[in-house]
Coordinates of C-alpha atoms in Angstrom, one line a residue:
M1 CA -40.2 50.3 103.8
A2 CA -44.0 50.3 104.3
D3 CA -46.4 48.4 101.7
N4 CA -45.9 49.8 98.1
P5 CA -49.4 49.7 96.8
S6 CA -49.7 48.8 93.1
L7 CA -49.4 51.9 90.4
K8 CA -52.9 51.0 89.5
S9 CA -54.5 51.4 92.9
N10 CA -52.7 54.7 93.4
L11 CA -53.9 56.0 90.1
A12 CA -57.3 54.8 90.8
A13 CA -57.6 56.4 94.2
S14 CA -56.4 59.9 93.2
L15 CA -57.9 60.2 89.6
P16 CA -61.5 62.1 89.0
I17 CA -64.2 59.7 89.8
Q18 CA -65.7 57.7 87.0
Q19 CA -63.2 59.1 84.4
R20 CA -61.3 56.2 82.7
F21 CA -57.6 56.1 81.6
V22 CA -55.7 53.3 79.9
I23 CA -52.1 53.3 81.2
H24 CA -49.2 51.6 79.1
H25 CA -46.0 51.2 80.9
L26 CA -42.8 50.1 78.7
S27 CA -39.5 49.4 80.5
T28 CA -36.1 48.0 79.6
P29 CA -33.9 45.7 81.5
P30 CA -30.9 47.4 83.2
N31 CA -28.0 47.3 80.7
P32 CA -24.5 48.5 80.9
S33 CA -23.9 52.1 80.2
P34 CA -21.3 54.8 80.0
A35 CA -20.6 56.4 83.6
L36 CA -22.8 59.1 84.6
Y37 CA -19.7 61.0 86.3
S38 CA -16.5 61.6 85.1
A39 CA -13.8 59.6 86.9
P40 CA -11.3 61.4 89.1
P41 CA -7.7 61.7 87.6
G42 CA -5.9 58.5 87.5
Q43 CA -9.1 56.2 88.1
V44 CA -11.4 54.3 86.4
P45 CA -15.3 55.2 85.6
E46 CA -17.9 53.7 88.0
K47 CA -19.6 50.7 86.5
T48 CA -23.2 51.8 85.9
T49 CA -26.4 50.3 84.4
C50 CA -29.3 52.2 82.8
E51 CA -32.9 51.1 82.4
S52 CA -35.7 53.2 80.7
H53 CA -39.3 53.3 81.5
F54 CA -41.8 54.8 79.5
L55 CA -45.7 55.8 80.5
S56 CA -48.3 56.5 78.1
V57 CA -51.6 57.5 79.1
T58 CA -54.7 57.1 76.7
I59 CA -58.3 57.9 76.9
R60 CA -61.4 56.8 74.5
H61 CA -63.4 59.2 72.5
N62 CA -66.1 57.8 70.2
D63 CA -64.6 54.5 70.4
R64 CA -61.2 55.6 69.4
R65 CA -57.9 55.7 71.7
V66 CA -56.2 58.8 71.8
Q67 CA -53.0 59.4 73.6
I68 CA -53.1 62.4 76.0
F69 CA -49.7 62.2 77.9
A70 CA -46.3 60.5 77.8
L71 CA -43.3 60.5 80.1
E72 CA -39.9 58.9 80.0
V73 CA -37.7 58.3 83.1
L74 CA -34.2 56.8 83.0
I75 CA -32.6 55.0 86.0
Y76 CA -29.2 54.9 86.5
A77 CA -27.5 52.5 89.2
T78 CA -24.0 52.5 90.7
Q79 CA -22.7 50.9 93.9
D80 CA -23.6 53.9 95.9
L81 CA -26.2 55.9 94.2
I82 CA -29.6 55.3 92.2
T83 CA -30.2 58.0 89.8
L84 CA -33.9 58.8 88.3
F85 CA -33.6 61.3 85.5
V86 CA -36.8 62.5 84.0
S87 CA -36.0 62.7 80.4
K88 CA -39.0 63.8 78.5
A89 CA -42.7 64.6 79.2
D90 CA -45.2 65.6 76.5
S91 CA -49.0 66.0 76.1
T92 CA -51.3 66.1 73.1
G93 CA -53.8 68.6 74.0
Y94 CA -56.7 66.3 73.9
I95 CA -57.4 66.0 77.9
H96 CA -60.2 68.8 77.0
L97 CA -62.1 65.6 75.7
L98 CA -62.8 64.5 79.3
K99 CA -64.6 67.7 79.9
L100 CA -63.6 67.9 83.4
P101 CA -65.2 70.7 85.6
K102 CA -63.3 74.0 86.0
G103 CA -61.0 73.8 88.9
T104 CA -60.2 70.2 88.9
P105 CA -56.5 69.5 89.8
S106 CA -54.5 68.6 86.8
P107 CA -54.7 64.6 85.9
L108 CA -51.5 64.9 84.4
R109 CA -49.6 66.1 87.1
T110 CA -51.2 63.6 89.5
I111 CA -50.0 61.0 87.1
S112 CA -46.6 62.3 87.0
S113 CA -46.3 62.3 90.7
I114 CA -47.6 58.8 91.3
F115 CA -45.4 57.2 88.7
I116 CA -42.2 58.9 89.8
T117 CA -43.1 58.1 93.3
H118 CA -43.7 54.5 92.4
L119 CA -40.2 54.3 90.5
V120 CA -38.7 55.7 93.7
E121 CA -40.3 53.4 96.3
S122 CA -39.6 50.3 94.1
R123 CA -35.8 51.4 93.7
Q124 CA -35.2 52.6 97.4
R125 CA -32.9 50.7 99.6
K126 CA -31.6 51.2 102.9
D127 CA -28.0 51.2 102.1
R128 CA -28.4 53.4 99.0
Q129 CA -28.9 57.2 98.3
L130 CA -31.6 57.9 95.7
V131 CA -31.7 61.3 93.7
V132 CA -34.6 62.4 91.2
A133 CA -33.3 64.9 88.7
L134 CA -34.6 66.8 85.8
F135 CA -34.5 70.2 84.1
A136 CA -37.5 72.2 83.2
R137 CA -37.4 73.8 79.6
A138 CA -40.4 75.2 77.7
Q139 CA -40.6 73.7 74.2
D140 CA -43.5 73.5 71.8
Q141 CA -43.4 69.6 71.8
Y142 CA -41.1 66.7 72.7
L143 CA -42.8 63.3 72.2
F144 CA -45.9 64.1 70.0
P145 CA -45.1 65.5 66.5
G146 CA -47.5 68.0 65.3
S147 CA -49.3 68.4 68.4
I148 CA -48.3 71.9 68.7
E149 CA -50.7 72.6 65.7
N150 CA -53.8 71.2 67.8
P151 CA -55.5 74.5 69.3
G152 CA -56.5 72.6 72.4
K153 CA -52.9 72.4 73.5
H154 CA -51.7 75.4 75.6
V155 CA -48.1 75.7 76.3
L156 CA -46.8 76.7 79.6
D157 CA -44.3 79.6 79.7
D158 CA -40.9 79.0 81.4
R159 CA -42.1 80.1 84.8
G160 CA -45.4 78.3 84.8
L161 CA -43.3 75.2 83.7
I162 CA -41.1 75.3 86.6
K163 CA -43.6 75.9 89.1
W164 CA -45.6 72.8 87.5
W165 CA -42.8 70.6 88.2
C166 CA -42.4 71.7 91.8
R167 CA -46.0 71.0 92.5
V168 CA -45.2 67.5 90.8
F169 CA -42.1 66.9 93.1
E170 CA -43.8 67.9 96.2
P171 CA -45.9 64.7 96.6
V172 CA -42.8 62.7 95.7
L173 CA -41.0 64.5 98.8
Q174 CA -44.0 63.6 101.0
S175 CA -44.2 59.9 100.0
S176 CA -41.1 59.4 102.3
N177 CA -42.6 60.9 105.5
P178 CA -46.0 62.2 104.8
D179 CA -47.8 64.8 107.0
T180 CA -51.0 62.9 107.7
Q181 CA -52.3 66.0 109.2
S182 CA -52.0 68.1 106.2
P183 CA -55.0 69.0 104.2
D184 CA -53.1 69.4 101.0
L185 CA -52.1 65.5 101.1
S186 CA -52.9 63.2 98.4
P187 CA -55.1 60.2 99.2
W188 CA -52.2 57.9 98.1
L189 CA -49.9 59.3 100.6
K190 CA -51.7 58.5 103.7
K191 CA -49.4 55.8 104.7
E192 CA -46.8 54.7 107.5
P193 CA -43.9 57.1 107.3
T194 CA -40.4 55.7 106.5
H195 CA -37.1 56.3 107.7
T196 CA -36.1 58.4 105.0
T197 CA -34.8 62.1 104.8
A198 CA -36.2 63.8 101.8
K199 CA -34.8 67.3 100.4
A200 CA -35.6 69.2 97.3
Y201 CA -33.2 71.6 95.5
L202 CA -33.8 74.3 92.8
R203 CA -31.6 76.1 90.7
V204 CA -32.9 78.6 88.2
P205 CA -29.9 80.4 86.5
S206 CA -30.1 84.2 86.7
C207 CA -32.9 84.2 89.4
D208 CA -32.0 85.4 93.1
L209 CA -32.9 83.4 96.2
H210 CA -36.4 85.4 96.5
E211 CA -37.4 84.8 92.8
T212 CA -36.3 80.9 93.1
R213 CA -38.5 80.7 96.2
S214 CA -41.3 82.1 94.4
F215 CA -41.4 78.9 92.2
F216 CA -42.3 76.6 95.2
P217 CA -45.9 75.3 95.7
P218 CA -48.0 78.0 97.7
H219 CA -48.7 75.6 100.4
V220 CA -45.1 74.9 100.8
R221 CA -44.5 78.5 101.4
R222 CA -47.0 78.8 104.0
S223 CA -45.8 75.8 106.0
P224 CA -42.4 76.2 107.9
T225 CA -42.1 72.4 108.0
L226 CA -42.6 71.9 104.3
L227 CA -40.5 74.7 103.5
S228 CA -37.4 73.5 105.2
K229 CA -37.4 70.5 103.1
W230 CA -36.8 73.0 99.8
H231 CA -33.4 74.6 99.2
P232 CA -33.7 77.6 96.6
N233 CA -30.4 78.4 94.7
R234 CA -28.6 75.2 96.0
D235 CA -27.8 72.0 94.5
P236 CA -26.7 68.5 96.0
L237 CA -23.6 67.8 93.9
R238 CA -21.2 67.6 96.3
D239 CA -23.3 65.9 98.9
L240 CA -24.4 62.8 97.0
A241 CA -23.0 59.3 97.9
G242 CA -19.9 58.6 96.0
R243 CA -18.9 62.1 95.6
S244 CA -16.4 64.2 97.7
P245 CA -15.6 68.0 98.0
T246 CA -12.0 67.4 96.9
F247 CA -13.2 66.0 93.3
P248 CA -12.8 68.3 90.4
E249 CA -15.9 70.0 89.5
R250 CA -16.4 68.1 86.1
C251 CA -16.5 64.9 88.6
L252 CA -19.5 66.1 90.2
I253 CA -21.9 67.0 87.5
P254 CA -23.6 64.2 85.9
R255 CA -23.8 63.9 82.1
F256 CA -27.5 63.2 81.3
P257 CA -28.6 62.9 77.8
D258 CA -29.8 66.5 76.0
D259 CA -29.1 68.3 79.3
P260 CA -27.7 71.9 79.1
K261 CA -25.2 71.0 82.0
S262 CA -23.6 68.2 80.1
R263 CA -23.1 70.1 76.8
F264 CA -21.4 72.9 79.0
V265 CA -19.4 70.3 80.6
D266 CA -18.3 68.9 77.1
E267 CA -16.9 72.5 75.9
L268 CA -15.1 73.1 79.2
D269 CA -13.5 69.7 78.8
E270 CA -11.8 71.0 75.8
E271 CA -9.5 73.2 78.4
L272 CA -8.1 69.9 79.8
T273 CA -4.6 69.0 79.0
E274 CA -2.4 66.2 79.5
P275 CA 1.3 66.1 80.2
P276 CA 3.6 64.9 77.2
P277 CA 3.8 61.2 77.4
D278 CA 7.6 61.2 76.2
S279 CA 8.3 64.0 78.9
Q280 CA 12.0 63.6 80.2
T281 CA 11.4 66.2 83.2
K282 CA 12.1 64.9 86.8
E283 CA 9.4 67.4 88.0
S284 CA 6.1 66.0 88.5
P285 CA 4.0 66.7 85.5
S286 CA 1.1 68.0 87.8
K287 CA 3.3 70.1 90.0
G288 CA 1.9 73.5 90.1
K289 CA -1.3 72.4 87.9
R290 CA -4.7 71.4 88.6
P291 CA -4.9 67.8 87.2
G292 CA -8.4 66.9 86.1
R293 CA -9.7 70.8 86.7
W294 CA -10.9 73.2 84.2
K295 CA -8.9 76.5 83.8
S296 CA -11.8 78.9 83.3
V297 CA -14.3 77.5 85.8
R298 CA -12.9 76.8 89.5
S299 CA -15.9 76.1 91.4
L300 CA -19.6 75.0 91.1
E301 CA -20.8 78.4 92.1
Q302 CA -18.9 80.0 89.3
F303 CA -20.3 77.1 86.7
W304 CA -23.8 77.9 87.8
E305 CA -23.0 81.8 87.2
L306 CA -21.8 80.9 83.7
M307 CA -24.9 78.7 83.3
A308 CA -26.8 81.9 83.4
F309 CA -25.2 83.1 80.3
R310 CA -25.6 80.0 78.0
Q311 CA -27.9 80.0 75.2
E312 CA -30.5 77.7 76.6
C313 CA -30.5 79.9 79.9
S314 CA -30.4 83.3 78.2
S315 CA -32.6 83.2 75.4
G316 CA -35.3 85.2 77.0
R317 CA -36.7 81.8 78.9
L318 CA -35.9 80.6 82.2
V319 CA -34.5 77.0 82.6
G320 CA -35.0 75.1 86.1
F321 CA -32.7 72.5 87.4
L322 CA -34.6 70.4 90.1
W323 CA -33.5 67.6 92.2
A324 CA -35.1 65.4 95.1
V325 CA -32.7 63.5 97.2
F326 CA -33.5 60.6 99.6
T327 CA -31.2 59.3 101.9
P328 CA -32.2 56.6 104.3
A329 CA -31.6 57.1 108.1
Q330 CA -28.9 54.7 108.2
L331 CA -26.9 56.1 105.5
E332 CA -27.5 59.5 106.6
D333 CA -25.9 58.8 110.0
R334 CA -22.7 57.5 108.4
L335 CA -22.7 60.3 106.0
K336 CA -22.8 62.9 108.9
T337 CA -20.2 61.2 111.0
S338 CA -17.7 60.1 108.2
G339 CA -18.8 62.4 105.3
P340 CA -19.1 60.7 101.6
I341 CA -16.9 57.8 100.9
P342 CA -14.5 59.2 98.2
F343 CA -14.9 57.3 94.8
A344 CA -11.1 57.1 94.7
E345 CA -10.7 54.9 98.0
R346 CA -13.4 52.3 96.6
V347 CA -12.0 51.9 93.4
M348 CA -8.5 51.8 94.4
S349 CA -9.5 48.5 96.2
R350 CA -10.6 47.1 93.1
P351 CA -8.1 45.1 91.1
H352 CA -7.8 46.3 87.5
K353 CA -5.2 46.3 84.9
V354 CA -3.0 49.3 84.2
D355 CA -0.8 49.4 81.0
G356 CA 2.1 51.7 81.5
P357 CA 2.0 54.9 83.6
R358 CA -1.4 56.3 83.8
T359 CA -2.1 59.9 82.7
F360 CA -5.3 61.8 82.9
A361 CA -7.4 62.1 79.9
P362 CA -11.2 62.8 79.3
V363 CA -12.8 59.6 79.4
V364 CA -14.6 59.1 76.1
Q365 CA -16.6 55.8 75.8
P366 CA -18.5 54.5 72.9
P367 CA -22.3 54.3 73.3
F368 CA -23.3 50.8 74.3
T369 CA -24.9 48.6 71.2
P370 CA -27.0 45.5 72.4
P371 CA -26.6 42.3 70.8
A372 CA -28.6 41.6 67.8
E373 CA -30.2 38.5 69.2
Q374 CA -33.1 38.8 71.8
L375 CA -31.9 38.5 75.4
V376 CA -32.5 34.9 77.0
D377 CA -33.5 36.3 80.3
P378 CA -36.0 39.4 79.9
Y379 CA -34.8 40.8 83.2
L380 CA -30.8 40.4 83.0
P381 CA -28.5 41.9 80.4
D382 CA -26.0 39.4 78.6
A383 CA -22.4 39.8 79.6
D384 CA -20.6 42.4 77.5
D385 CA -17.3 43.7 76.7
Q386 CA -17.1 46.0 79.6
G387 CA -16.6 43.3 82.0
F388 CA -20.2 43.3 83.1
S389 CA -21.7 39.8 84.1
P390 CA -24.9 39.1 85.8
E391 CA -23.4 37.9 88.9
T392 CA -20.9 41.0 88.8
I393 CA -23.7 43.6 88.3
A394 CA -25.9 41.8 91.1
R395 CA -23.1 41.6 93.5
T396 CA -21.8 45.5 92.8
L397 CA -25.3 47.1 92.4
G398 CA -27.4 44.5 94.6
P399 CA -30.6 42.8 93.4
P400 CA -32.8 45.8 93.5
A401 CA -32.4 46.8 89.7
Y402 CA -32.8 43.3 88.7
S403 CA -35.9 42.3 90.4
P404 CA -38.8 41.5 88.0
P405 CA -41.6 44.2 88.1
A406 CA -44.1 43.6 90.7
E407 CA -47.0 44.4 88.2
A408 CA -47.5 41.9 85.2
S409 CA -48.9 44.9 83.3
V410 CA -45.2 46.5 82.8
L411 CA -44.0 45.2 79.2
V412 CA -40.3 44.7 79.3
L413 CA -38.4 45.1 76.0
P414 CA -34.6 44.5 74.8
P415 CA -33.2 48.0 74.3
R416 CA -33.2 47.8 70.4
H417 CA -37.0 47.1 70.5
Y418 CA -37.7 50.0 73.0
A419 CA -35.6 52.4 70.9
R420 CA -37.5 51.4 67.5
I421 CA -40.6 52.4 69.2
N422 CA -39.4 55.6 70.5
R423 CA -38.4 56.4 67.0
L424 CA -41.9 55.2 65.6
L425 CA -43.5 57.5 68.0
L426 CA -41.3 60.6 66.6
R427 CA -42.6 59.7 63.0
L428 CA -46.2 60.0 63.9
D429 CA -48.8 62.9 63.7
Y430 CA -50.8 64.2 66.4
A431 CA -52.2 67.7 64.6
N432 CA -55.7 66.9 64.8
L433 CA -57.9 64.4 66.3
E434 CA -58.4 62.2 63.7
V435 CA -54.8 61.7 62.9
A436 CA -53.8 61.4 66.6
A437 CA -56.6 58.6 67.1
E438 CA -54.8 56.9 64.1
S439 CA -51.3 57.6 65.5
S440 CA -52.2 56.5 68.8
E441 CA -53.8 53.2 67.9
R442 CA -50.9 52.4 65.5
W443 CA -48.5 53.0 68.4
I444 CA -50.2 50.9 70.9
D445 CA -50.6 47.9 68.3
D446 CA -47.1 48.0 66.9
V447 CA -45.7 48.0 70.7
G448 CA -48.2 44.8 71.3
I449 CA -46.9 43.0 68.2
C450 CA -43.2 43.9 68.8
A451 CA -43.6 42.3 72.2
G452 CA -46.1 39.5 71.2
K453 CA -48.6 40.8 73.6
E454 CA -51.8 42.4 72.0
G455 CA -54.2 44.1 74.3
W456 CA -51.3 45.2 76.6
G457 CA -51.8 47.9 79.1
F458 CA -54.5 48.2 81.8
E459 CA -57.3 50.7 82.4
V460 CA -57.8 52.7 85.7
V461 CA -61.3 54.0 86.7
G462 CA -60.9 57.1 88.9
E463 CA -62.3 56.8 92.6
M464 CA -61.7 60.3 93.8
E465 CA -64.4 63.0 94.4
M466 CA -62.6 66.0 93.1
Q467 CA -62.6 69.5 94.8
R468 CA -61.5 72.8 93.4
E469 CA -57.7 73.4 93.9
R470 CA -56.6 75.5 97.0
D471 CA -53.9 77.0 94.9
G472 CA -54.5 78.7 91.6
D473 CA -52.0 77.6 89.1
G474 CA -52.6 74.3 87.5
G475 CA -56.3 74.1 88.0
G476 CA -59.2 74.5 85.5
G477 CA -60.5 72.1 83.4
G478 CA -57.6 69.6 83.8
G479 CA -55.2 72.6 83.4
G480 CA -51.5 71.8 83.6
E481 CA -51.3 70.0 80.7
V482 CA -47.5 69.2 79.7
A483 CA -45.3 68.8 76.8
G484 CA -41.6 68.3 77.3
A485 CA -38.8 67.4 79.7
G486 CA -39.7 70.7 81.1
V487 CA -43.5 70.1 80.6
E488 CA -45.5 72.6 79.0
G489 CA -49.3 72.9 79.6
K490 CA -52.6 73.4 79.0
G491 CA -55.2 75.0 81.3
A492 CA -58.9 75.9 80.7
Q493 CA -59.3 79.3 79.2
G494 CA -61.0 80.7 82.2
V495 CA -61.4 84.3 83.1
N496 CA -58.9 85.9 85.8
T497 CA -61.2 87.8 88.3
L498 CA -59.8 90.2 90.6
D499 CA -60.6 90.3 94.1
M500 CA -63.3 93.1 94.7
G501 CA -60.7 94.4 97.4
L502 CA -58.3 95.3 94.8
V503 CA -61.1 97.3 92.1
R504 CA -61.1 100.9 92.8
K505 CA -63.9 102.9 91.6
K506 CA -63.8 106.6 90.8
K507 CA -65.6 108.8 93.1
R508 CA -69.0 110.3 92.1
G509 CA -69.6 114.0 92.2
V510 CA -72.4 114.5 94.8
E511 CA -74.3 117.9 94.8
G512 CA -73.1 120.7 97.4
D513 CA -69.5 119.1 97.4
G514 CA -68.0 122.0 95.4
P515 CA -66.6 121.8 91.9
L516 CA -65.6 118.8 90.3
G517 CA -62.1 118.2 89.4
A518 CA -60.9 117.7 85.7
G519 CA -61.9 114.6 84.3
E520 CA -64.6 113.8 86.8
T521 CA -68.1 113.1 85.8
G522 CA -71.1 114.8 86.9
T523 CA -73.4 113.8 89.6
D524 CA -75.5 111.3 87.6
G525 CA -72.2 109.5 87.2
A526 CA -72.5 108.8 83.4
G527 CA -69.3 108.9 81.7
G528 CA -70.7 110.5 78.5
G529 CA -71.9 113.8 80.2
V530 CA -70.1 117.3 79.7
N531 CA -67.8 118.5 82.3
V532 CA -68.5 122.2 83.1
L533 CA -66.1 124.2 85.0
A534 CA -67.6 126.5 87.9
T535 CA -67.7 130.4 86.8
G536 CA -65.0 131.2 89.4
L537 CA -62.4 129.2 88.0
V538 CA -62.5 130.8 84.6
R539 CA -59.4 133.5 84.6
K540 CA -59.3 135.6 81.8
K541 CA -56.1 136.9 80.6
P542 CA -56.0 140.9 81.0
K543 CA -55.8 142.9 77.9
I544 CA -52.6 144.8 77.6
K545 CA -53.3 148.2 75.7

């Protein structure tokens, strides 16, 4: 790949000039995790690792530190696929303290794009497909309790939220093959292209093709080249590496935490049945049946149709499911010629112990509990009871997931400390500026004490001369502020001015033009005048004797 500049330099090149932000980046080492996808009937789940990344953005106001934004990303890695799941994003509503000029592009959207791109580029490999996934759901608050009580926080509605995330994803897509001639290209994307194909997919249950396309960024809809990378009302679930079109539908849908798809899959799994273990019939227990498949849902298309009637998608608010898939050229050529390598073919070649005849049953794995003592190596998990060892994981998933972060500013914590820090954040209060500053300072200081590193984080000073946004949504005094894994946003309360061509004035009466119609004013054009009908228009009813 091309040179990967540091996160700090990319942020500085794209944030408003002379504006100061403090970035705090937390992460965990990769740890064994329950499989993201259900295994096909008769097979074992894929060995999977998960690492968490948490980004907090802080500004200074009157010598106090105030958090304005936070974003959490989970990275799942298997032998064939790396999945980045944008778990949560939230804002506090205090970005207005920067007093940015109206029309300034949203710094929060810029930070989100750069951070996701940074994770994508640091995890991308020539022999592995990578996918970024999220679902956009409008909520009052996700990470900052009480922030909705701040009058400066304005939550984006469902449509604005999906559009906001599409605008976040567009620079991430261009990071692989940037169009250097495009006037909309961000400065941190002006680099050499890579041999990677990037595609975006968007599904909004209950929206048709035309409505879904309307969520794309305006400059994408205007450009046939950019529009060809976006696929409305489609998903990449059957085309991902390691998946096969012959798999049951439940084996194609990832089980992300707090995801509407996962909850629906769990309910559908109750329809699964397995043959009696003591059955004496000579007939194959799966004859005439669909092993590992649901009874009521027979295809992914039907799954998405039913998703439109789920509570999360039919309660008056839209929910968007968004993917960005990055496929290296070498891997794409192989997938075109031979198709995805079925997971069953790979696991059948791996020796594993089988006690008695294997029958299908939904895989239920307990959540992984890290050991009580601190890890000896901050970048490698200890061997665990699932058969993972540092050597096995490195051989299976490759070294990328276990390389120490390139920036020393990344604070790596054991999972139990990371979970404790997240619980602390959810117990704080951001209802007003005073308590928000106290909560922000407490959280930052407690993380430093927990990690034994005070004064952690790094400061970024913006270097970019800002211009008014070309496309209207998201701009205006640092607009597009977010809150949630479908982010919610704050925009300046600007005035929507209609184009003069859309304003139609009433015709004024002119002397000599004849009688005025009903409701029109006199020649002076004043609305308070009395309308007098001409004598010829007055018709009296004849008297009947």
